[in-house]
Amino acid sequence: MNIAILGAGAIGQLLAHQLAKAGAAPTLLLKAGKPCSASQSFGCLTPEGESLQTFSQCTLDAPASAFTHCRLLLVTLKAYQVLDALQALLPKLPLGCHILLLHNGLGPHSKLQPRLDGRGLSLGTTSQGALRLGPHQIRHTGKGLTQLGHFAGPALADNDKALLLRAIPGSEWLADILPALWGKLAVNAAINPLTALDDVPNGRLAEAAYQPTIDAIIHELVQVAAKEGLQLQAHALLKRVRDVIELTADNSSSMRQDLLHGRPSEIDAINGYLVQLAQRHGLELPINQKLTRQIKQREAAL
Ligand code: KPL
């Protein structure tokens, strides 16, 4: 195992297919105790047809010896699963293993940083679309930008950086990843809770009635970002939110889907993350607080 992917959902499988096409042999890491064969065929449907790849599989409770050669770990879990899963895995990962987190929202990165023991940490965000059709089959539903960048500890080795950029179409490596992650956070903070609470597709947020709330979400985000030392422009973020609403008009946001399927949402890493940061700075974010509370009420009622 040289490259492992923790989180075999739609995006994890998509990245596995893309890495395999670029010549790598990623291993999929599954939940502890999950029965799995050592290798498994996975399908990826695209408009051009289905491509089949065989990936090695292994569970999180495999002995440390299984991870001896792991030099890159891509984490494609939901934000709220990241810390628990890595807590179990970190003691088994070589100190030279670089970790790349790819999830909606922010927050796990700063809690993970003090536990890295000198390992490198990169962060990323992807707008590629993928849908899980079954345990071993996905549909690649949309092309999109993938932004990656260094966050802490030793830098990712040049050959692995080059591999990721070659493997993932539309990917770029940024010298400063945090502004890009805040840009995506703005999109998720505006679109996800509103579509989940009103049970509407993303496109409905183009209606005039939603604009004051979207405006307020983004202005509050800009305020807290400034306290964190990031100067973001509200008008640019609002334009980006409007563009995503238009481009993904028929999509059902991930938070809407989470609630519809009775799963926990990523609210703590999105609007809840903003509220938590704001509290540290003595700021009030009334709209983000209200949305966080409402989504948590929905989750509790599931
Ligand atoms: O990332 C998304 C999500 O649903 O989590 C957006 C961009 C809002 C697309 O639906």
mmCIF file with all atom_site columns, C-alpha atoms in Angstrom, residues 36-40 55-58:
data_model
loop_
_atom_site.group_PDB
_atom_site.id
_atom_site.type_symbol
_atom_site.label_atom_id
_atom_site.label_alt_id
_atom_site.label_comp_id
_atom_site.label_asym_id
_atom_site.label_entity_id
_atom_site.label_seq_id
_atom_site.pdbx_PDB_ins_code
_atom_site.Cartn_x
_atom_site.Cartn_y
_atom_site.Cartn_z
_atom_site.occupancy
_atom_site.B_iso_or_equiv
_atom_site.pdbx_formal_charge
_atom_site.auth_seq_id
_atom_site.auth_comp_id
_atom_site.auth_asym_id
_atom_site.auth_atom_id
_atom_site.pdbx_PDB_model_num
ATOM 1 C CA . CYS A 1 36 ? -14.062 -7.136 2.347  1.00 0.00 ? 36 CYS A CA 1
ATOM 2 C CA . SER A 1 37 ? -12.016 -9.035 -0.173 1.00 0.00 ? 37 SER A CA 1
ATOM 3 C CA . ALA A 1 38 ? -8.366  -8.092 -0.651 1.00 0.00 ? 38 ALA A CA 1
ATOM 4 C CA . SER A 1 39 ? -9.176  -6.794 -4.113 1.00 0.00 ? 39 SER A CA 1
ATOM 5 C CA . GLN A 1 40 ? -12.399 -5.765 -5.728 1.00 0.00 ? 40 GLN A CA 1
ATOM 6 C CA . PHE A 1 55 ? -8.500  -1.833 -6.291 1.00 0.00 ? 55 PHE A CA 1
ATOM 7 C CA . SER A 1 56 ? -6.904  -3.372 -3.236 1.00 0.00 ? 56 SER A CA 1
ATOM 8 C CA . GLN A 1 57 ? -9.019  -3.038 -0.128 1.00 0.00 ? 57 GLN A CA 1
ATOM 9 C CA . CYS A 1 58 ? -8.180  -3.162 3.538  1.00 0.00 ? 58 CYS A CA 1
#
